[in-house]
Amino acid sequence: MRVLLLGSMDNEKIPLALRKEHILYDHIADPEAEPPVLPDGVYDVIILFAGRMGKSVPDYLPQALTSLRENGISLPVLVLTAHLPARDRILILDAGADDVLSAPFQVGEMLARVRALSRRGPLLQPRLLTAGDLTLDRSHCMLRRGEAEVRLSGKEMQLVELFLLHPGQVLPRAMLQHKVWGPDNEYTYNNIEVYLSLVRRKLRAIGSSVQIHAERGVGYYMEA
């Protein structure tokens, strides 16, 4: 899963919790300066931090949410705010937010809401993904074949997850870049090759018959 954080963030527990849950994220501190243009299929949820720059929540949020929708962004939006009365939470939801969480809140509850919102997307991603003789446990970053298992790094898991979600489908290099490294990250062709080599090595380590092939000039696909 990958989320987009929008707005000024003063709670360092949030990115720490996302990393602990193996949720990738990108952060745009001031979306008003340059409204985000998001590639299709990269993000699952938007977390919008409200009340930044000293603006009142009722005045700012409807404009921010309208701007997102006018830019063609239909992703689920979770708004994190200071403590608000019910009438202001209603205003935020009516303006286009999918969920509102007011402080004080537990980070665990925020993560649960993010997971719930992500299930509204086109892909319902279960904890276990399988193809051929492989099983990926997304909660523990563990790849298994029978009783043999190996732990994956974050980027390795993201790559394997993409292939398991699209078995037999050729995935363009640009898609892998956006999903694993982010749309604005400067990467090289060799980055993908290096990580795919690491994944292939781990497939061999657990004795899997699954293989990842290159489609010259296009991308890569998994053969189960």
Short mmCIF file of C-alpha atoms in Angstrom, two decimals, residues 61-194:
data_model
loop_
_atom_site.label_atom_id
_atom_site.label_comp_id
_atom_site.label_asym_id
_atom_site.label_seq_id
_atom_site.Cartn_x
_atom_site.Cartn_y
_atom_site.Cartn_z
CA LEU A 61 -11.05 22.27 3.97
CA PRO A 62 -13.93 22.60 1.51
CA GLN A 63 -11.59 24.45 -0.86
CA ALA A 64 -8.83 21.87 -0.43
CA LEU A 65 -11.16 18.93 -1.01
CA THR A 66 -12.80 20.61 -3.99
CA SER A 67 -9.36 21.27 -5.48
CA LEU A 68 -8.46 17.59 -5.17
CA ARG A 69 -11.62 16.48 -6.93
CA GLU A 70 -11.30 19.15 -9.64
CA ASN A 71 -7.83 17.79 -10.39
CA GLY A 72 -9.39 14.40 -11.11
CA ILE A 73 -8.30 12.80 -7.83
CA SER A 74 -10.95 10.33 -6.69
CA LEU A 75 -8.90 8.48 -4.05
CA PRO A 76 -10.36 8.02 -0.57
CA VAL A 77 -9.42 10.95 1.69
CA LEU A 78 -8.88 10.72 5.44
CA VAL A 79 -8.79 14.14 7.13
CA LEU A 80 -6.81 14.48 10.38
CA THR A 81 -7.81 17.50 12.44
CA ALA A 82 -7.62 19.08 15.85
CA HIS A 83 -10.60 18.47 18.08
CA LEU A 84 -13.74 19.61 16.27
CA PRO A 85 -17.41 19.86 17.16
CA ALA A 86 -19.81 17.59 15.30
CA ARG A 87 -21.05 20.39 13.01
CA ASP A 88 -17.53 20.95 11.64
CA ARG A 89 -16.93 17.22 11.10
CA ILE A 90 -20.21 17.12 9.18
CA LEU A 91 -19.05 20.06 7.05
CA ILE A 92 -15.78 18.27 6.21
CA LEU A 93 -17.57 15.07 5.20
CA ASP A 94 -20.11 16.97 3.12
CA ALA A 95 -17.24 18.78 1.38
CA GLY A 96 -15.90 15.49 0.00
CA ALA A 97 -13.83 13.77 2.69
CA ASP A 98 -14.37 10.04 3.15
CA ASP A 99 -13.47 10.00 6.84
CA VAL A 100 -12.50 12.44 9.61
CA LEU A 101 -10.34 11.68 12.64
CA SER A 102 -10.05 14.36 15.33
CA ALA A 103 -7.26 14.67 17.89
CA PRO A 104 -6.53 13.22 20.29
CA PHE A 105 -6.44 9.87 18.52
CA GLN A 106 -4.39 6.70 18.67
CA VAL A 107 -2.11 6.06 15.70
CA GLY A 108 -3.40 2.49 15.62
CA GLU A 109 -6.90 3.79 14.95
CA MET A 110 -5.58 5.98 12.14
CA LEU A 111 -3.89 2.94 10.55
CA ALA A 112 -7.11 0.92 10.83
CA ARG A 113 -9.02 3.70 9.07
CA VAL A 114 -6.39 3.87 6.33
CA ARG A 115 -6.69 0.11 5.78
CA ALA A 116 -10.48 0.37 5.70
CA LEU A 117 -10.37 3.18 3.13
CA SER A 118 -7.87 1.30 0.97
CA ARG A 119 -10.36 -1.55 0.66
CA ARG A 120 -12.69 0.80 -1.21
CA GLY A 121 -10.23 0.91 -4.10
CA PRO A 122 -10.37 -1.28 -7.22
CA LEU A 123 -8.07 -3.88 -5.71
CA LEU A 124 -8.97 -5.69 -2.53
CA GLN A 125 -5.59 -6.73 -1.24
CA PRO A 126 -5.71 -9.57 1.29
CA ARG A 127 -2.94 -10.26 3.79
CA LEU A 128 -1.83 -13.35 1.84
CA LEU A 129 -1.17 -13.28 -1.91
CA THR A 130 -0.45 -16.47 -3.85
CA ALA A 131 0.71 -17.54 -7.30
CA GLY A 132 2.09 -20.91 -8.31
CA ASP A 133 3.95 -22.34 -5.33
CA LEU A 134 4.47 -18.90 -3.72
CA THR A 135 2.69 -17.23 -0.83
CA LEU A 136 3.44 -13.65 0.20
CA ASP A 137 2.53 -12.68 3.75
CA ARG A 138 2.17 -8.92 3.37
CA SER A 139 1.83 -8.31 7.12
CA HIS A 140 5.23 -9.82 7.90
CA CYS A 141 7.13 -9.22 4.62
CA MET A 142 7.59 -12.99 4.34
CA LEU A 143 7.77 -15.02 1.12
CA ARG A 144 7.02 -18.73 1.45
CA ARG A 145 7.08 -21.93 -0.60
CA GLY A 146 5.77 -24.76 1.52
CA GLU A 147 7.76 -24.76 4.76
CA ALA A 148 10.61 -22.69 3.31
CA GLU A 149 10.44 -18.96 3.87
CA VAL A 150 12.54 -15.83 3.43
CA ARG A 151 12.06 -12.27 4.63
CA LEU A 152 11.84 -9.48 2.06
CA SER A 153 12.95 -5.88 2.32
CA GLY A 154 10.35 -3.16 1.77
CA LYS A 155 11.13 -2.62 -1.91
CA GLU A 156 11.46 -6.35 -2.56
CA MET A 157 8.02 -6.90 -1.06
CA GLN A 158 6.51 -4.10 -3.13
CA LEU A 159 7.88 -5.68 -6.31
CA VAL A 160 6.69 -9.18 -5.44
CA GLU A 161 3.30 -7.81 -4.42
CA LEU A 162 2.86 -6.11 -7.79
CA PHE A 163 3.70 -9.29 -9.70
CA LEU A 164 1.38 -11.39 -7.56
CA LEU A 165 -1.45 -8.92 -8.03
CA HIS A 166 -0.94 -9.05 -11.81
CA PRO A 167 0.10 -12.68 -12.54
CA GLY A 168 1.38 -13.19 -16.06
CA GLN A 169 0.90 -9.52 -16.92
CA VAL A 170 3.82 -7.50 -18.26
CA LEU A 171 4.39 -4.59 -15.87
CA PRO A 172 6.02 -1.54 -17.51
CA ARG A 173 9.15 -0.16 -15.92
CA ALA A 174 7.38 3.18 -15.39
CA MET A 175 4.71 1.46 -13.30
CA LEU A 176 7.33 -0.25 -11.14
CA GLN A 177 9.10 3.09 -10.67
CA HIS A 178 5.92 4.89 -9.59
CA LYS A 179 4.72 2.16 -7.26
CA VAL A 180 8.03 1.28 -5.59
CA TRP A 181 10.18 4.42 -5.81
CA GLY A 182 7.50 7.10 -6.14
CA PRO A 183 6.59 9.37 -9.06
CA ASP A 184 9.11 12.10 -8.22
CA ASN A 185 12.01 9.89 -7.20
CA GLU A 186 15.06 9.95 -9.46
CA TYR A 187 16.00 6.38 -10.14
CA THR A 188 17.99 4.49 -12.72
CA TYR A 189 17.17 1.46 -14.82
CA ASN A 190 19.76 -0.42 -12.79
CA ASN A 191 17.78 0.09 -9.56
CA ILE A 192 14.99 -2.13 -10.83
CA GLU A 193 17.44 -4.71 -12.16
CA VAL A 194 19.30 -4.83 -8.85
#
